[in-house]
Amino acid sequence: MQPQGPELEIVHLLRAVAVELGLHSGRFAQRNGMHPTDVRALIALMDASRAGEETTAGRLGAALGLNSAGTTALVDRLERAGHVRRVRGGTDRRRVVIEVDEKAVELGWSFFGPLIGRAVELLRGYDERERAAIRGFLEGVREAAAEAD
């Protein structure tokens, strides 16, 4: 039996948001001659950088569910486009890590910035308790999706 109730309305709304965000990301990729996986890779690399983590090609491939050949092709493509660069690791100079070029960050902000700004403004309309509830819900859904294989 399928779940019912007011909670399901929120789940359907979350699904609609995910679809719209996917379409928005797809428009960015298309306008910039990129594959949707390229955009996902850039997001993964920027998230890792914000967390202070270095990302190797192997780690990026694992995060995106790509094999070694697919990851190499992806990084080569992003490097040729000037979106990323391969550099020596800061903690282990033997490792090669992938970094996002500042021009790619600027390109992303020029497209996604207005949407991010609007989301931040919406969140400012909630008090800290409400934001904590929203954060908890979204983290829980993300975890559930990651475990849903």
PDB file of C-alpha atoms in Angstrom:
ATOM      1  CA  MET A   1       0.000   0.000   0.000  1.00  0.00           C
ATOM      2  CA  GLN A   2       1.310   3.408  -0.919  1.00  0.00           C
ATOM      3  CA  PRO A   3       1.751   5.978   1.843  1.00  0.00           C
ATOM      4  CA  GLN A   4      -0.794   8.750   1.968  1.00  0.00           C
ATOM      5  CA  GLY A   5      -1.308  11.973   3.878  1.00  0.00           C
ATOM      6  CA  PRO A   6       0.049  15.496   4.002  1.00  0.00           C
ATOM      7  CA  GLU A   7       3.619  14.193   4.232  1.00  0.00           C
ATOM      8  CA  LEU A   8       3.291  12.679   0.768  1.00  0.00           C
ATOM      9  CA  GLU A   9       2.485  16.119  -0.644  1.00  0.00           C
ATOM     10  CA  ILE A  10       5.861  17.338   0.637  1.00  0.00           C
ATOM     11  CA  VAL A  11       7.594  14.276  -0.837  1.00  0.00           C
ATOM     12  CA  HIS A  12       5.990  15.015  -4.215  1.00  0.00           C
ATOM     13  CA  LEU A  13       7.057  18.641  -3.937  1.00  0.00           C
ATOM     14  CA  LEU A  14      10.626  17.541  -3.185  1.00  0.00           C
ATOM     15  CA  ARG A  15      10.546  15.320  -6.281  1.00  0.00           C
ATOM     16  CA  ALA A  16       9.329  18.292  -8.364  1.00  0.00           C
ATOM     17  CA  VAL A  17      12.158  20.431  -6.969  1.00  0.00           C
ATOM     18  CA  ALA A  18      14.687  17.717  -7.842  1.00  0.00           C
ATOM     19  CA  VAL A  19      13.323  17.562 -11.396  1.00  0.00           C
ATOM     20  CA  GLU A  20      13.476  21.357 -11.809  1.00  0.00           C
ATOM     21  CA  LEU A  21      17.020  21.500 -10.432  1.00  0.00           C
ATOM     22  CA  GLY A  22      18.046  18.717 -12.808  1.00  0.00           C
ATOM     23  CA  LEU A  23      16.539  20.603 -15.746  1.00  0.00           C
ATOM     24  CA  HIS A  24      18.268  23.812 -14.650  1.00  0.00           C
ATOM     25  CA  SER A  25      21.593  21.982 -14.414  1.00  0.00           C
ATOM     26  CA  GLY A  26      20.954  20.441 -17.834  1.00  0.00           C
ATOM     27  CA  ARG A  27      20.378  23.887 -19.357  1.00  0.00           C
ATOM     28  CA  PHE A  28      23.690  25.052 -17.869  1.00  0.00           C
ATOM     29  CA  ALA A  29      25.475  22.023 -19.331  1.00  0.00           C
ATOM     30  CA  GLN A  30      23.899  22.493 -22.756  1.00  0.00           C
ATOM     31  CA  ARG A  31      24.629  26.230 -22.918  1.00  0.00           C
ATOM     32  CA  ASN A  32      28.254  25.595 -22.021  1.00  0.00           C
ATOM     33  CA  GLY A  33      28.896  22.581 -24.252  1.00  0.00           C
ATOM     34  CA  MET A  34      29.121  20.205 -21.317  1.00  0.00           C
ATOM     35  CA  HIS A  35      27.715  16.794 -20.501  1.00  0.00           C
ATOM     36  CA  PRO A  36      25.488  16.605 -17.385  1.00  0.00           C
ATOM     37  CA  THR A  37      28.160  14.377 -15.787  1.00  0.00           C
ATOM     38  CA  ASP A  38      30.654  17.229 -16.254  1.00  0.00           C
ATOM     39  CA  VAL A  39      28.437  19.454 -14.128  1.00  0.00           C
ATOM     40  CA  ARG A  40      28.073  16.752 -11.471  1.00  0.00           C
ATOM     41  CA  ALA A  41      31.868  16.372 -11.428  1.00  0.00           C
ATOM     42  CA  LEU A  42      32.419  20.087 -10.961  1.00  0.00           C
ATOM     43  CA  ILE A  43      29.893  20.140  -8.112  1.00  0.00           C
ATOM     44  CA  ALA A  44      31.590  17.158  -6.447  1.00  0.00           C
ATOM     45  CA  LEU A  45      34.989  18.832  -6.774  1.00  0.00           C
ATOM     46  CA  MET A  46      33.723  22.145  -5.365  1.00  0.00           C
ATOM     47  CA  ASP A  47      31.985  20.379  -2.464  1.00  0.00           C
ATOM     48  CA  ALA A  48      35.223  18.541  -1.634  1.00  0.00           C
ATOM     49  CA  SER A  49      37.202  21.774  -1.838  1.00  0.00           C
ATOM     50  CA  ARG A  50      34.752  23.505   0.540  1.00  0.00           C
ATOM     51  CA  ALA A  51      35.260  20.597   2.943  1.00  0.00           C
ATOM     52  CA  GLY A  52      39.045  21.027   2.702  1.00  0.00           C
ATOM     53  CA  GLU A  53      39.491  17.687   0.931  1.00  0.00           C
ATOM     54  CA  GLU A  54      41.749  16.929  -2.021  1.00  0.00           C
ATOM     55  CA  THR A  55      40.128  14.876  -4.776  1.00  0.00           C
ATOM     56  CA  THR A  56      42.004  12.357  -6.881  1.00  0.00           C
ATOM     57  CA  ALA A  57      40.596  11.044 -10.142  1.00  0.00           C
ATOM     58  CA  GLY A  58      39.840   7.742  -8.413  1.00  0.00           C
ATOM     59  CA  ARG A  59      37.872   9.426  -5.667  1.00  0.00           C
ATOM     60  CA  LEU A  60      35.975  11.550  -8.209  1.00  0.00           C
ATOM     61  CA  GLY A  61      35.136   8.485 -10.278  1.00  0.00           C
ATOM     62  CA  ALA A  62      33.861   6.647  -7.211  1.00  0.00           C
ATOM     63  CA  ALA A  63      31.687   9.613  -6.242  1.00  0.00           C
ATOM     64  CA  LEU A  64      30.165   9.706  -9.733  1.00  0.00           C
ATOM     65  CA  GLY A  65      29.909   5.939 -10.234  1.00  0.00           C
ATOM     66  CA  LEU A  66      32.361   5.928 -13.152  1.00  0.00           C
ATOM     67  CA  ASN A  67      35.008   3.375 -14.044  1.00  0.00           C
ATOM     68  CA  SER A  68      38.651   4.355 -14.488  1.00  0.00           C
ATOM     69  CA  ALA A  69      38.423   4.906 -18.257  1.00  0.00           C
ATOM     70  CA  GLY A  70      35.270   7.001 -17.927  1.00  0.00           C
ATOM     71  CA  THR A  71      36.839   9.085 -15.176  1.00  0.00           C
ATOM     72  CA  THR A  72      39.979   9.713 -17.235  1.00  0.00           C
ATOM     73  CA  ALA A  73      37.879  10.778 -20.226  1.00  0.00           C
ATOM     74  CA  LEU A  74      35.823  13.082 -17.983  1.00  0.00           C
ATOM     75  CA  VAL A  75      38.856  14.747 -16.379  1.00  0.00           C
ATOM     76  CA  ASP A  76      40.578  15.086 -19.768  1.00  0.00           C
ATOM     77  CA  ARG A  77      37.453  16.736 -21.203  1.00  0.00           C
ATOM     78  CA  LEU A  78      37.128  19.138 -18.267  1.00  0.00           C
ATOM     79  CA  GLU A  79      40.838  19.954 -18.411  1.00  0.00           C
ATOM     80  CA  ARG A  80      40.729  20.670 -22.167  1.00  0.00           C
ATOM     81  CA  ALA A  81      37.775  23.000 -21.571  1.00  0.00           C
ATOM     82  CA  GLY A  82      39.762  24.849 -18.890  1.00  0.00           C
ATOM     83  CA  HIS A  83      37.374  23.899 -16.067  1.00  0.00           C
ATOM     84  CA  VAL A  84      39.851  21.838 -14.010  1.00  0.00           C
ATOM     85  CA  ARG A  85      43.560  21.257 -13.644  1.00  0.00           C
ATOM     86  CA  ARG A  86      45.656  18.371 -12.379  1.00  0.00           C
ATOM     87  CA  VAL A  87      48.061  19.392  -9.620  1.00  0.00           C
ATOM     88  CA  ARG A  88      50.310  17.669  -7.102  1.00  0.00           C
ATOM     89  CA  GLY A  89      48.683  16.986  -3.760  1.00  0.00           C
ATOM     90  CA  GLY A  90      49.398  19.380  -0.933  1.00  0.00           C
ATOM     91  CA  THR A  91      49.838  16.695   1.696  1.00  0.00           C
ATOM     92  CA  ASP A  92      51.325  13.996  -0.558  1.00  0.00           C
ATOM     93  CA  ARG A  93      53.215  15.358  -3.558  1.00  0.00           C
ATOM     94  CA  ARG A  94      53.131  11.904  -5.218  1.00  0.00           C
ATOM     95  CA  ARG A  95      49.353  12.151  -5.608  1.00  0.00           C
ATOM     96  CA  VAL A  96      47.700  14.009  -8.449  1.00  0.00           C
ATOM     97  CA  VAL A  97      44.564  15.864  -7.414  1.00  0.00           C
ATOM     98  CA  ILE A  98      41.918  17.580  -9.499  1.00  0.00           C
ATOM     99  CA  GLU A  99      41.125  21.235  -8.810  1.00  0.00           C
ATOM    100  CA  VAL A 100      38.385  23.410 -10.264  1.00  0.00           C
ATOM    101  CA  ASP A 101      39.663  26.464 -12.105  1.00  0.00           C
ATOM    102  CA  GLU A 102      38.405  29.821 -10.824  1.00  0.00           C
ATOM    103  CA  LYS A 103      36.941  30.582 -14.279  1.00  0.00           C
ATOM    104  CA  ALA A 104      34.701  27.526 -13.952  1.00  0.00           C
ATOM    105  CA  VAL A 105      33.549  28.718 -10.517  1.00  0.00           C
ATOM    106  CA  GLU A 106      32.749  32.145 -11.971  1.00  0.00           C
ATOM    107  CA  LEU A 107      30.873  30.543 -14.868  1.00  0.00           C
ATOM    108  CA  GLY A 108      28.809  28.516 -12.419  1.00  0.00           C
ATOM    109  CA  TRP A 109      28.046  31.539 -10.237  1.00  0.00           C
ATOM    110  CA  SER A 110      26.961  33.553 -13.249  1.00  0.00           C
ATOM    111  CA  PHE A 111      24.330  30.912 -14.024  1.00  0.00           C
ATOM    112  CA  PHE A 112      23.412  29.403 -10.648  1.00  0.00           C
ATOM    113  CA  GLY A 113      24.028  32.513  -8.509  1.00  0.00           C
ATOM    114  CA  PRO A 114      20.533  33.988  -8.895  1.00  0.00           C
ATOM    115  CA  LEU A 115      18.919  30.671  -7.938  1.00  0.00           C
ATOM    116  CA  ILE A 116      21.247  30.260  -4.959  1.00  0.00           C
ATOM    117  CA  GLY A 117      20.544  33.850  -3.897  1.00  0.00           C
ATOM    118  CA  ARG A 118      16.803  33.247  -4.076  1.00  0.00           C
ATOM    119  CA  ALA A 119      17.113  30.074  -1.982  1.00  0.00           C
ATOM    120  CA  VAL A 120      19.179  31.924   0.638  1.00  0.00           C
ATOM    121  CA  GLU A 121      16.575  34.699   0.794  1.00  0.00           C
ATOM    122  CA  LEU A 122      13.806  32.130   1.275  1.00  0.00           C
ATOM    123  CA  LEU A 123      15.750  30.485   4.098  1.00  0.00           C
ATOM    124  CA  ARG A 124      16.225  33.836   5.825  1.00  0.00           C
ATOM    125  CA  GLY A 125      12.459  33.872   6.264  1.00  0.00           C
ATOM    126  CA  TYR A 126      12.714  30.945   8.684  1.00  0.00           C
ATOM    127  CA  ASP A 127      14.018  30.998  12.233  1.00  0.00           C
ATOM    128  CA  GLU A 128      16.924  28.784  13.335  1.00  0.00           C
ATOM    129  CA  ARG A 129      14.620  26.033  14.650  1.00  0.00           C
ATOM    130  CA  GLU A 130      12.783  25.867  11.328  1.00  0.00           C
ATOM    131  CA  ARG A 131      16.059  25.870   9.376  1.00  0.00           C
ATOM    132  CA  ALA A 132      17.302  23.025  11.585  1.00  0.00           C
ATOM    133  CA  ALA A 133      14.133  21.054  10.749  1.00  0.00           C
ATOM    134  CA  ILE A 134      14.590  21.714   7.014  1.00  0.00           C
ATOM    135  CA  ARG A 135      18.276  20.721   7.237  1.00  0.00           C
ATOM    136  CA  GLY A 136      17.415  17.532   9.127  1.00  0.00           C
ATOM    137  CA  PHE A 137      14.742  16.569   6.614  1.00  0.00           C
ATOM    138  CA  LEU A 138      16.989  17.164   3.617  1.00  0.00           C
ATOM    139  CA  GLU A 139      19.927  15.300   5.204  1.00  0.00           C
ATOM    140  CA  GLY A 140      17.621  12.387   5.997  1.00  0.00           C
ATOM    141  CA  VAL A 141      16.282  12.228   2.436  1.00  0.00           C
ATOM    142  CA  ARG A 142      19.818  12.443   1.013  1.00  0.00           C
ATOM    143  CA  GLU A 143      20.922   9.550   3.263  1.00  0.00           C
ATOM    144  CA  ALA A 144      17.858   7.508   2.319  1.00  0.00           C
ATOM    145  CA  ALA A 145      18.536   8.079  -1.392  1.00  0.00           C
ATOM    146  CA  ALA A 146      22.193   7.071  -0.956  1.00  0.00           C
ATOM    147  CA  GLU A 147      21.136   3.835   0.756  1.00  0.00           C
ATOM    148  CA  ALA A 148      18.323   3.019  -1.705  1.00  0.00           C
ATOM    149  CA  ASP A 149      20.274   0.629  -3.914  1.00  0.00           C
TER     150      ASP A 149
END
